[in-house]
XYZ file of N, CA and C in Angstrom:
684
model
N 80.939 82.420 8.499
C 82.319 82.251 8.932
C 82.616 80.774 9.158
N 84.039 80.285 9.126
C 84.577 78.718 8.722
C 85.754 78.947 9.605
N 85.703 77.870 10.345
C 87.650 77.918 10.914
C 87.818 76.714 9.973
N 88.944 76.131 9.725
C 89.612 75.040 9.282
C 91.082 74.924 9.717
N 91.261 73.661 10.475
C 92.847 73.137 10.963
C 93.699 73.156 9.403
N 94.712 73.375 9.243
C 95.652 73.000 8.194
C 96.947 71.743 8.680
N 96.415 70.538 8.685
C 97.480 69.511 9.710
C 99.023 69.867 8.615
N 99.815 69.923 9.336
C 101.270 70.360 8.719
C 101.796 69.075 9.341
N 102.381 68.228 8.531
C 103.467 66.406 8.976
C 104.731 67.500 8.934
N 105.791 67.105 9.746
C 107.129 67.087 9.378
C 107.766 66.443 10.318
N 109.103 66.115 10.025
C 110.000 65.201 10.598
C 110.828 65.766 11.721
N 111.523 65.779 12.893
C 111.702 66.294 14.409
C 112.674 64.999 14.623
N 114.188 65.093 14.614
C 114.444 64.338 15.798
C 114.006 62.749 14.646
N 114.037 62.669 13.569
C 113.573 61.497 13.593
C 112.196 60.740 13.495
N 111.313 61.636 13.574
C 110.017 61.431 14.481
C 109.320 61.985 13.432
N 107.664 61.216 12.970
C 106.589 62.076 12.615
C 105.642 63.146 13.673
N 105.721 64.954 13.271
C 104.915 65.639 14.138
C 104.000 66.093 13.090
N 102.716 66.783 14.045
C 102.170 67.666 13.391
C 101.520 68.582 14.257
N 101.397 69.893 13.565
C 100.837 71.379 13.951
C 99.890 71.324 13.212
N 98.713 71.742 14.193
C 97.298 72.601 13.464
C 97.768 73.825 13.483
N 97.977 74.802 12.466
C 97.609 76.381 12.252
C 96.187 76.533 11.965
N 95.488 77.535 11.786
C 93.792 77.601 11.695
C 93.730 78.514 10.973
N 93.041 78.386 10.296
C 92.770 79.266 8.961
C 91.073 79.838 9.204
N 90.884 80.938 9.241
C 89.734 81.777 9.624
C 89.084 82.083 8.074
N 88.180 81.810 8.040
C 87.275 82.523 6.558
C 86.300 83.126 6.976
N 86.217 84.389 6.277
C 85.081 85.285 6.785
C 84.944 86.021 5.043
N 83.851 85.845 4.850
C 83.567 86.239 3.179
C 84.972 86.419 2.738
N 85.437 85.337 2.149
C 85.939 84.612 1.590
C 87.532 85.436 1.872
N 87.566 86.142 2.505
C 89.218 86.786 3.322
C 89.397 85.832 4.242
N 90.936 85.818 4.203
C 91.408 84.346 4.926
C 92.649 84.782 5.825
N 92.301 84.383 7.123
C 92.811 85.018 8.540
C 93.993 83.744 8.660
N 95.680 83.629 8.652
C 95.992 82.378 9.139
C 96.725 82.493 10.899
N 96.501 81.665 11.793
C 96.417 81.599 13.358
C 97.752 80.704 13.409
N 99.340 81.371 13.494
C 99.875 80.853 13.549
C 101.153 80.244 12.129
N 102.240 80.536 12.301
C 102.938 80.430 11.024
C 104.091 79.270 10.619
N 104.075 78.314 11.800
C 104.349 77.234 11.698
C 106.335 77.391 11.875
N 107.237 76.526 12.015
C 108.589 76.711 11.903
C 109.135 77.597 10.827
N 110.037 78.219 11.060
C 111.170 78.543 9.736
C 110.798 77.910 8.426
N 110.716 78.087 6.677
C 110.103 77.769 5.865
C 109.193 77.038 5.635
N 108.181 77.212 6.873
C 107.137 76.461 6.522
C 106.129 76.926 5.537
N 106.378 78.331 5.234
C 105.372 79.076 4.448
C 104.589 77.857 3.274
N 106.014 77.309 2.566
C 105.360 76.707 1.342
C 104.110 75.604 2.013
N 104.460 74.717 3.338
C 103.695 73.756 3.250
C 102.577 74.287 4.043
N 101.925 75.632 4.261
C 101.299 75.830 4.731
C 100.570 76.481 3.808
N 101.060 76.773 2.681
C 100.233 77.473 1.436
C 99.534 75.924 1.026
N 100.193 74.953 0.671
C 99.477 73.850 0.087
C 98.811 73.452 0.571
N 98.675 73.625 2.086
C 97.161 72.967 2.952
C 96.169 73.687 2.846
N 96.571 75.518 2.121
C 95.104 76.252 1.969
C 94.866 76.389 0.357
N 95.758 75.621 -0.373
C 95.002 74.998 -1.735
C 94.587 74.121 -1.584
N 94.553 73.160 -1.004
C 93.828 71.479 -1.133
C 92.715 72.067 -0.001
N 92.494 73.103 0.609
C 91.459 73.023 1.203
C 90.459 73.730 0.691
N 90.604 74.496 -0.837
C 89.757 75.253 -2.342
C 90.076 76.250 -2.217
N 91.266 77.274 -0.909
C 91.709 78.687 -1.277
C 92.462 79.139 -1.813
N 93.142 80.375 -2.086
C 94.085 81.099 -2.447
C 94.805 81.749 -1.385
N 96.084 81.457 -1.880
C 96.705 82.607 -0.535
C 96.673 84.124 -1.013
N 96.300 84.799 -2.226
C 95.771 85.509 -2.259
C 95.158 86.959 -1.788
N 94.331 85.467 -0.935
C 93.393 86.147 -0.151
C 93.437 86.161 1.453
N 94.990 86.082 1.539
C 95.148 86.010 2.941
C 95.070 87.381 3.498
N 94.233 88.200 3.858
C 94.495 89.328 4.690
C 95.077 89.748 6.031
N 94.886 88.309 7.052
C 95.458 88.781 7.993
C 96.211 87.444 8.862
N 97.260 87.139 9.773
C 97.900 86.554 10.352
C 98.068 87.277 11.725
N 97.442 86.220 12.697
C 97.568 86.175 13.843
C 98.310 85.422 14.817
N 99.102 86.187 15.808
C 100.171 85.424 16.501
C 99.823 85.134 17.729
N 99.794 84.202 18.430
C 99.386 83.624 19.475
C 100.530 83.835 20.438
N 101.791 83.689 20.181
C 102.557 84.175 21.218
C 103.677 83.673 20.254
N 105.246 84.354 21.158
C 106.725 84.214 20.308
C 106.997 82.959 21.067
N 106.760 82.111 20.167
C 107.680 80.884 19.666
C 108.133 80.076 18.664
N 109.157 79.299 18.478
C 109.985 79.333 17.332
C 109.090 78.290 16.555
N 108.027 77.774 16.742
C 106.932 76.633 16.062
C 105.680 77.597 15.857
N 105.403 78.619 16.380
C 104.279 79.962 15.901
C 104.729 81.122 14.837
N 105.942 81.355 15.228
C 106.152 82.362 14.579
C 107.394 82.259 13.204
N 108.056 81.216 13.527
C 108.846 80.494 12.281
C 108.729 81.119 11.052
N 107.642 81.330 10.126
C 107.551 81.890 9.017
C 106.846 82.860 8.710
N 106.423 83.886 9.819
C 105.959 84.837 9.846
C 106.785 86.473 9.138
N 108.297 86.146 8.910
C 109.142 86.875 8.222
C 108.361 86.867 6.689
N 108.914 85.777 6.572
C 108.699 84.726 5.064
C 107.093 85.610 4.463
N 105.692 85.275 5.349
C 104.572 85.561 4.644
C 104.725 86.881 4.734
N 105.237 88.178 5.507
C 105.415 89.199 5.379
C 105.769 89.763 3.954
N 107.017 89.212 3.891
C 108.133 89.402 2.806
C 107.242 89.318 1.618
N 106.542 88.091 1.579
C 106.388 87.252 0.585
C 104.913 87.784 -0.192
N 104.140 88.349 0.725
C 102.928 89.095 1.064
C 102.532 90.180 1.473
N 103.046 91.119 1.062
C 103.306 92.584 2.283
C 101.990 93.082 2.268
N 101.093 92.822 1.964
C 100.005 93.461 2.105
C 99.169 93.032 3.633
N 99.540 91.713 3.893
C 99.214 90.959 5.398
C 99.324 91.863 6.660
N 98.151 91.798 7.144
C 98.257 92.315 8.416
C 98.111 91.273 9.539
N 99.206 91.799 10.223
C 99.974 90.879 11.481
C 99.181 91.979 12.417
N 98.650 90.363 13.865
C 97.921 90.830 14.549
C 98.565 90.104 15.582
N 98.925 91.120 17.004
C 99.053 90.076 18.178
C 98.873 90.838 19.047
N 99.188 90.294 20.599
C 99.136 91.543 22.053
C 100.297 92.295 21.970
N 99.637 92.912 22.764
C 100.976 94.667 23.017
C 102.056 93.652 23.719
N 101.879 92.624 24.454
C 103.344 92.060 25.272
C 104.201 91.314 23.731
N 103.590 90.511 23.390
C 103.978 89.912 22.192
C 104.564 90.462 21.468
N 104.013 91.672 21.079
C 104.609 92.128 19.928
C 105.960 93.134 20.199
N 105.975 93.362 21.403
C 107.565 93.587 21.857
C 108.692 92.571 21.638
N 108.337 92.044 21.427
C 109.308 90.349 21.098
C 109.370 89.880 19.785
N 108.341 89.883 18.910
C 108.234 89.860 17.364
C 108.948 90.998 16.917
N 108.834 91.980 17.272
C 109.655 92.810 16.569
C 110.851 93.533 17.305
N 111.577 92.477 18.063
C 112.837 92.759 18.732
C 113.236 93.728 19.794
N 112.218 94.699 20.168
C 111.653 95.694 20.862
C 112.682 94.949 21.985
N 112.025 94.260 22.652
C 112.640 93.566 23.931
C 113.628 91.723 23.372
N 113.976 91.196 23.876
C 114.849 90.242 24.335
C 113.333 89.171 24.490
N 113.133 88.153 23.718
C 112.169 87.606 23.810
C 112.316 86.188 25.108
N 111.205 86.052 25.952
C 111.352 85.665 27.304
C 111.686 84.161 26.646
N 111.406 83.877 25.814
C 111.616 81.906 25.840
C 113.251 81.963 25.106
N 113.766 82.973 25.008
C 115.104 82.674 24.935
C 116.064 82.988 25.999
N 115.298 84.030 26.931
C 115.885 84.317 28.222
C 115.856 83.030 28.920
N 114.858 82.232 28.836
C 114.431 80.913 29.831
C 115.769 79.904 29.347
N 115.336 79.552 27.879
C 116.726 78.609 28.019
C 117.820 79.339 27.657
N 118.600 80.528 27.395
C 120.096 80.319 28.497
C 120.440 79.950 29.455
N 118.999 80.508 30.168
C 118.967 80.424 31.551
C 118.992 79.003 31.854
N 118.240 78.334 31.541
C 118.280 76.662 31.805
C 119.454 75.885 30.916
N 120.489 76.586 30.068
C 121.446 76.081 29.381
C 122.506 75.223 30.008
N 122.689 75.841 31.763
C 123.497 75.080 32.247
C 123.373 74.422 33.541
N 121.967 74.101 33.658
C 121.591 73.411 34.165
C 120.912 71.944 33.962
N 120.965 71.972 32.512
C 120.613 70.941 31.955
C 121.873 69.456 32.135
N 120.994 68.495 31.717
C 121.856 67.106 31.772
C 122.608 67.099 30.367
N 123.828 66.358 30.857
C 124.953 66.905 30.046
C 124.322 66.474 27.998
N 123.298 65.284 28.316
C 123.229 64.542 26.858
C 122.048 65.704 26.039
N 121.213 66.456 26.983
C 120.672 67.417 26.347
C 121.383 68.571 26.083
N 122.387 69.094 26.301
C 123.020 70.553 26.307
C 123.298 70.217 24.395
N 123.359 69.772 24.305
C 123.726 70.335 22.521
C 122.140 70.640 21.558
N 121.321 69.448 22.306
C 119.880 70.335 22.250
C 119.591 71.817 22.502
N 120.175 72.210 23.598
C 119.438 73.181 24.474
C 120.822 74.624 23.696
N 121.747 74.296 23.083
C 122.351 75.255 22.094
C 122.009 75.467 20.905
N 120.973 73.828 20.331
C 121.000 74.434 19.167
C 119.256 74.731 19.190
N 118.542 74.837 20.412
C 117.028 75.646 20.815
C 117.631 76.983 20.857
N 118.601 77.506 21.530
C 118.732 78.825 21.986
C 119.626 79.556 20.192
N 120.012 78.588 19.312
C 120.514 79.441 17.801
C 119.083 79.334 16.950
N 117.734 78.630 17.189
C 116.670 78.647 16.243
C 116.159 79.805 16.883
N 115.887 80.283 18.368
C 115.460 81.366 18.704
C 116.304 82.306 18.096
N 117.663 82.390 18.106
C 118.413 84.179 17.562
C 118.094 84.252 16.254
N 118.248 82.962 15.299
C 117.986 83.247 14.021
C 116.783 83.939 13.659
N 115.726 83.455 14.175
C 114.579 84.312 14.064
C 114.401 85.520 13.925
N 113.737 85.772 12.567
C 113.660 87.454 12.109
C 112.584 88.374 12.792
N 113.309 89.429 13.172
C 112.224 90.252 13.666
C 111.498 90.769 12.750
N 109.914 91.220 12.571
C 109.073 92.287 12.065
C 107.948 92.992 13.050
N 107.572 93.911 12.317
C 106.934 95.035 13.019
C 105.632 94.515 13.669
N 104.379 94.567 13.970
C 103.211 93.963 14.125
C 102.119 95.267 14.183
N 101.446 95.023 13.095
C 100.374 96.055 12.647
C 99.339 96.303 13.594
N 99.004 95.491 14.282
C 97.820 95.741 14.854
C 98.079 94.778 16.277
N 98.034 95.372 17.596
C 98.244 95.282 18.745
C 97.053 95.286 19.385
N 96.702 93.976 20.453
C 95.017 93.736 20.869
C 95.776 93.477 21.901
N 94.449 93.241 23.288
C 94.656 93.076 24.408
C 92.990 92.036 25.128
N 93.254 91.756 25.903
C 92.490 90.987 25.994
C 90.753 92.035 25.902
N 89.803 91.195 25.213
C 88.406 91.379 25.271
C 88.694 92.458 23.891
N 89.536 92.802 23.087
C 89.456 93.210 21.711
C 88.816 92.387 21.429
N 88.038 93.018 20.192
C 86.909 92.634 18.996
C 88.042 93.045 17.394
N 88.111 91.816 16.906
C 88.681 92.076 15.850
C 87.757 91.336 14.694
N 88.389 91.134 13.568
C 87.593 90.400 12.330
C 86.178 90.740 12.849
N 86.094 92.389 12.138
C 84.452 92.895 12.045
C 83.926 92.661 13.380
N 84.618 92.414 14.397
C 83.921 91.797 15.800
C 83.136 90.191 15.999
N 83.960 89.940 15.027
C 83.476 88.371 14.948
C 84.408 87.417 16.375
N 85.142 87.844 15.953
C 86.615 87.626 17.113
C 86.689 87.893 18.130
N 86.586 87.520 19.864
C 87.027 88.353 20.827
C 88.131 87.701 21.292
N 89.782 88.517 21.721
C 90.623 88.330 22.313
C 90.600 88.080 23.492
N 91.176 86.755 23.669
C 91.395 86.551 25.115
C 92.232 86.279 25.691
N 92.856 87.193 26.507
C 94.069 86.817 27.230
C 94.224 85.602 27.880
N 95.365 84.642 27.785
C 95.711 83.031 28.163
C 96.866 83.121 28.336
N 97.478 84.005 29.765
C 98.579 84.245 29.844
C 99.453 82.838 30.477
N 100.912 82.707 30.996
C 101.280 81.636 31.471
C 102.146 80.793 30.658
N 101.892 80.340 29.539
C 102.687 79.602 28.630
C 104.140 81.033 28.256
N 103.343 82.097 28.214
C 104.600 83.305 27.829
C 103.599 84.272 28.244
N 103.906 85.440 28.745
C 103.378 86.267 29.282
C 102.175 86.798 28.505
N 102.748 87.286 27.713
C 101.029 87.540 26.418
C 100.219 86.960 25.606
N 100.449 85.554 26.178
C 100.038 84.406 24.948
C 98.496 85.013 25.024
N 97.946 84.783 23.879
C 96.164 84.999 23.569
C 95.704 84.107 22.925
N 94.345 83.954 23.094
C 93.620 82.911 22.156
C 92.664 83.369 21.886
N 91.449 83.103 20.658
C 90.559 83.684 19.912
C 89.202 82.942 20.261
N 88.257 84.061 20.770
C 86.779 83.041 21.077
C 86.119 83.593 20.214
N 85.236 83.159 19.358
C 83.941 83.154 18.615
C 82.657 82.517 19.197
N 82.614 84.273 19.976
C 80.977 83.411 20.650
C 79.645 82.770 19.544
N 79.597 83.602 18.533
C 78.724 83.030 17.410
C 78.696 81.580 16.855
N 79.887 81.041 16.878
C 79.865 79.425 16.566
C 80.839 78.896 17.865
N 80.491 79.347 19.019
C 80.996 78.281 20.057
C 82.663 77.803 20.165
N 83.758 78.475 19.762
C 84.888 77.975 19.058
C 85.646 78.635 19.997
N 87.109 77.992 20.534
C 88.285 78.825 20.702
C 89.100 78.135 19.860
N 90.295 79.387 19.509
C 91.662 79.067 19.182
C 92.835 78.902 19.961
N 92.988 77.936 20.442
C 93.993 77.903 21.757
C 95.509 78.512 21.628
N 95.829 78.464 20.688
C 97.111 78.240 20.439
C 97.915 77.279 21.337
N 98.701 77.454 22.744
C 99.387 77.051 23.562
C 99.073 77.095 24.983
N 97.209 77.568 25.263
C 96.657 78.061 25.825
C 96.162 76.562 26.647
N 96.244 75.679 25.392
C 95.642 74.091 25.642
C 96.233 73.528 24.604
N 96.283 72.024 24.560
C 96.500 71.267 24.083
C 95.868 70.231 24.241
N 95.329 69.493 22.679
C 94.289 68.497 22.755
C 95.231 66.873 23.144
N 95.339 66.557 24.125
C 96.211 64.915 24.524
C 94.938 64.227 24.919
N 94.992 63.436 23.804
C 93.911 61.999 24.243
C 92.724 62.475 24.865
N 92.006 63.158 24.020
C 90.717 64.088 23.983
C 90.671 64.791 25.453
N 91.812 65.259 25.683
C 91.571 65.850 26.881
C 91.734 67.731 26.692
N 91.531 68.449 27.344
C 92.571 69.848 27.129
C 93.433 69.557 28.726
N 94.555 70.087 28.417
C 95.903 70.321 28.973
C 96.209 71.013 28.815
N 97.340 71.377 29.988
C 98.845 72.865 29.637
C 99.471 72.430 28.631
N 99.759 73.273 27.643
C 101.101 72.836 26.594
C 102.496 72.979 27.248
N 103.058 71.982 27.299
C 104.062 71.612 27.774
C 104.725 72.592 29.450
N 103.978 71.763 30.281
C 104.430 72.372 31.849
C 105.796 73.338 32.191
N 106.535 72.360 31.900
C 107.797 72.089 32.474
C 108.363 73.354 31.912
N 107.577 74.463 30.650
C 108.587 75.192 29.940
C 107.505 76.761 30.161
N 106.113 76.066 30.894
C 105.252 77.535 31.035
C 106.798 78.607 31.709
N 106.171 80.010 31.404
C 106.791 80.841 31.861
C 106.025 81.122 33.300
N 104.655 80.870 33.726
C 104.119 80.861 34.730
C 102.967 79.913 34.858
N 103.549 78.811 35.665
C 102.266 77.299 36.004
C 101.364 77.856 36.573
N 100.964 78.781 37.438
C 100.248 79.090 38.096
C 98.731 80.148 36.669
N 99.589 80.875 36.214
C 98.534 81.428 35.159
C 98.557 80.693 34.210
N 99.170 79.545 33.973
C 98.875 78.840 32.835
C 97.426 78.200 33.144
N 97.249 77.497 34.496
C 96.394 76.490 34.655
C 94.833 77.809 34.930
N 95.156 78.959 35.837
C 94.466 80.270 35.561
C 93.430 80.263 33.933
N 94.882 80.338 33.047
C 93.736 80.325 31.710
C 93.242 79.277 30.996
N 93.943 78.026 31.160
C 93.072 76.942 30.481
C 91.600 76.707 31.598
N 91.689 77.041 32.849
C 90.239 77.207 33.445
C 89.665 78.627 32.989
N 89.821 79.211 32.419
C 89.852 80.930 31.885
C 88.670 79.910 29.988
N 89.086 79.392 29.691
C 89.246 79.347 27.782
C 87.851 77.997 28.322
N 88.066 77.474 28.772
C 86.930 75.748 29.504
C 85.762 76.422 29.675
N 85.562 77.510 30.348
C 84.629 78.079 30.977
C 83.733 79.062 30.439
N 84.219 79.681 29.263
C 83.769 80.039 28.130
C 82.172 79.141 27.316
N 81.454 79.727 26.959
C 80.487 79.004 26.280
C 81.067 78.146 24.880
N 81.707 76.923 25.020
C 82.095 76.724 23.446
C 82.118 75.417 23.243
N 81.843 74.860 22.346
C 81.848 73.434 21.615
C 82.543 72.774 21.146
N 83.738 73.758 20.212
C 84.749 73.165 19.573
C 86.159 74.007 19.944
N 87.451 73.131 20.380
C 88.420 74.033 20.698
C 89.520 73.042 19.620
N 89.774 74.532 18.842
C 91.076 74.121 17.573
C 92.537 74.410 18.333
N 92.947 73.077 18.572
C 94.923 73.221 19.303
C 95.630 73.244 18.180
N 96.851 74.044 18.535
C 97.966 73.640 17.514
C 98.481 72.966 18.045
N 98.365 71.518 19.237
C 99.275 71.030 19.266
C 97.711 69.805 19.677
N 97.869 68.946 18.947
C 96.891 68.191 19.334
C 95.591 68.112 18.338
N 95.465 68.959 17.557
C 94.198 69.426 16.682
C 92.540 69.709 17.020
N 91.922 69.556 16.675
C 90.556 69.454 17.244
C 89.657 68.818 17.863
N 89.258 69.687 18.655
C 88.661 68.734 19.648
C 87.130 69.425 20.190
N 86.520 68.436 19.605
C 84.824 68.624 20.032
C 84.199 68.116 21.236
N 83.560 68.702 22.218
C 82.640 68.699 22.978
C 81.581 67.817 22.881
């Protein structure tokens, strides 16, 4: 088994960013952790050709939690791929597939008018990238300490950033997948972005939760990799 970051550049505001998504190989079926903004599909297919795969052979996509930089093109590889099996928690996947009113769009209405006046056209056009967002179904529903990928995988609940956020430990090669669980800033791990957890208190709960774990290497999507 292989994780590999896929660094995705794009432009924000002006600005160069980039997202690690993680691409899982397990005899030669290819797991992707994360689906990057609204049409990102294409530039996330070209980071798993220049890295010698096929999308192909993507069997399964895993969601770390509903947000509009995770789940962005998760319509798209559906559509585009129907054979993909979409994997996330039972809270999550009430929100991917429209079931419920997804909480990070409840947060900013909610913070819509409380904001300073030079951000509010920000904070309208955060709350139209959340509605646009397409709902789909989610095949396979885990909870924390699931064994997935042949049991290569154990789920771990990293609640706090959004109520069901999860991240992926591989006790066999020492590895988590943070998603939003951590973030790599100046070789450190951190909360991904404080100020917007849905709960500070279980956020900081699971990044001491994911640290404490036996592991060597932790893959961020926001920050990239970071070795021990």
């Amino acid at each position: 088994m292989e994780i590999l970051e896929l660094p995705i550049e794009f432009e924000f505001n002006g600005q160069k960013n980039l997202i690690y998504p993680s691409l899982i190989i397990t005899n030669n079926d290819l797991t992707l952790v994360d689906t990057g903004y609204a049409n990102f599909l294409p530039l996330i297919e070209n980071e798993i050709k220049k890295s010698g795969y096929e999308i192909k052979n993507l069997k399964n996509i895993i969601i770390t939690h509903y947000d509009d930089e995770h789940i962005g093109s998760l319509y798209d590889f559906k559509t585009e791929f129907p054979w993909i099996n979409i994997i996330a928690s039972e809270i999550e996947s009430k929100y991917i597939s429209g079931m419920l009113k997804a909480e990070r769009l409840v947060q900013a209405e909610a913070l819509l008018d409380k904001l300073p006046i030079e951000e509010v056209e920000f904070g309208k056009w955060f709350i139209r990238q959340l509605k646009n967002l397409k709902h789909i179904s989610v095949d396979e529903k885990v909870q924390d300490g699931s064994k997935i990928l042949d049991g290569k995988c154990t789920i771990v609940a990293t609640p706090g950033h959004t109520s069901g956020h999860i991240s992926l430990y591989f006790p066999s090669i020492k590895t988590v997948i943070t998603g939003d669980a951590a973030v790599n800033e100046n070789d450190k791990l951190v909360i991904a972005n404080p100020h917007f957890c849905l709960n500070i208190g279980k956020a900081e709960e699971s990044l001491d939760k994911i640290k404490n774990l036996d592991v060597k290497t932790f893959y961020c999507y926001h920050g990239g990799k970071l070795s021990l």
